[in-house]
Amino acid sequence: MTDYANTQKYATLSFSDGTPSLEMPLYSGSVGPDVIDIRSLYNKTGKFTYDPGFLSTAACESKITYIDGDKGELRYRGYPIEQLAQKHSFLDVCYLLLKGELPDSAQQQEFVNTVTRHTMVHEQMQFFLRGFRRDAHPMAVLTGLIGAMAAFYPDAIDVVDPVQREISAIRLIAKMPTLVAMSYKYSIGQPLVYPNNGLSYTENFMRMMFSNPCEDYKINDVLVRALDRIFILHADHEQNASTSTVRLAGSSGTNPFAAIAAGIACLWGPAHGGANEASLNMLQQIGSVDKIGEFISRVKDKNSHVRLMGFGHRVYKNHDPRAKLMRETCHEVLEALGLQNDPLFKLAIELEKIASEDEYFISRKLYPNVDFYSGIVQRAIGIPVDMFTCIFALARSVGWIAQWEEMITDKEYKIGRPRQLFTGYAHRNLE
Ligand code: CMC
């Protein structure tokens, strides 16, 4: 807690069980809620705090991404997401997240060149890939491939060496599109496509996904820009479940690829990155506008365990700014492809409208999140539904590595070790 440690503010904790009351330092960040430093609580009182799901716990100090959930704002390194999405490329955003500032033109050129030179993966990785079943879920394959990067690139995984950390960060960002495209090609039985370093980051990814030896992929600027925007919108989101997983795994000192493979595994869940796949599947299951009422009734029935996927967020209790940008991109893409009458898009718009007027969603402050429209955009681009979460992982890898780097270089860095409220048998003996 380097910057805010000289606090003059305190919180007083009093107890009803006779434990003397305790003053604990209160720190203010540059923006956002104050935090109470409870680190000495156990030493001084023998008590823990209890916060499953981290509803009120700041697990680290960070300077990277800030969300104001009540206002519906998201900023990377202080810049509003809307400005970055409109004026910058994904690689600029990567630079910003990693280094703290946007690149000038010389830095931009150097960064693009460096990333571009690392797009190819070790030739042996395709043989590793071939060990998977072809019908495996691409997220299962991707988790394996990223974990395996520590085996293919062991020369730069010493976490105490800043040069090696930077090489690994570049390798991750540069090779992620190649590995995602490889998992896709493998699953559909097509030859793997090598990167083409004459193309931009996103063009190159689309070509590796959609071209084959018989037919090159025709670059469509609207679609490239849309996918680049998807990458920007998913690049980081402060201490979400997968990022916290990367930090926790990385706190043991494990190599970055192992930590990020753990993050990918966490992202896969339907409450997190798997929501874009679940959301599109949900739209397909609803099928038509006249079935929305019936579906909403099921969502509102607690016993059904059905959720409106792509709706709600732990932090946003207002519109998710990414959802608004995604809806805009959705319009652009469908128009460019002549799909303005896409039935799923119409269904999504109607579903959003109905939910926004329904007391259940209003009272719980449930709004569409980024995943509600991103599936429709990705589907229009030609990305199959089960690849959606891989696209999320590709984009988020920069956030994960930036947050991991911040943790490793934090003076307060310690292995993460939560405690528990134990309610099992205290002690018993065998008969
Ligand atoms: N549909 C129906 N009801 C919902 C939904 C939903 N999507 N989300 C929350 N609720 C209800 C929930 O049942 C609860 O109601 P009650 O107070 O009556 O018990 C209330 O809203 C609060 O829900 P919660 O589960 O305590 O909220 P949370 O902050 O723990 O969960 C969430 C956040 C994102 C997991 C949840 O909103 C959800 O499951 N959404 C659907 C999945 C989804 O779209 N996830 C993507 C999140 S954005 C991308 C990312 O960051 O990965």
PDB file of N, CA and C in Angstrom, residues 122 160 243 249 339 352:
ATOM      1  N   HIS A 122       5.944 -22.496 -31.758  1.00  0.00           N
ATOM      2  CA  HIS A 122       6.878 -23.619 -31.908  1.00  0.00           C
ATOM      3  C   HIS A 122       6.202 -24.701 -32.763  1.00  0.00           C
ATOM      4  N   VAL A 160      11.379 -13.640 -11.569  1.00  0.00           N
ATOM      5  CA  VAL A 160      12.085 -12.535 -10.916  1.00  0.00           C
ATOM      6  C   VAL A 160      12.879 -11.689 -11.911  1.00  0.00           C
ATOM      7  N   THR A 243      -9.155 -12.881 -13.469  1.00  0.00           N
ATOM      8  CA  THR A 243      -7.961 -12.082 -13.153  1.00  0.00           C
ATOM      9  C   THR A 243      -7.518 -12.369 -11.721  1.00  0.00           C
ATOM     10  N   ALA A 249      -3.027 -17.667  -8.494  1.00  0.00           N
ATOM     11  CA  ALA A 249      -2.117 -18.725  -8.967  1.00  0.00           C
ATOM     12  C   ALA A 249      -0.699 -18.165  -9.063  1.00  0.00           C
ATOM     13  N   LEU A 339     -27.471  -7.860 -43.103  1.00  0.00           N
ATOM     14  CA  LEU A 339     -28.253  -8.750 -42.215  1.00  0.00           C
ATOM     15  C   LEU A 339     -29.097  -7.956 -41.214  1.00  0.00           C
ATOM     16  N   GLU A 352     -34.188  -7.200 -24.591  1.00  0.00           N
ATOM     17  CA  GLU A 352     -33.620  -6.115 -23.779  1.00  0.00           C
ATOM     18  C   GLU A 352     -34.719  -5.116 -23.401  1.00  0.00           C
TER      19      GLU A 352
END
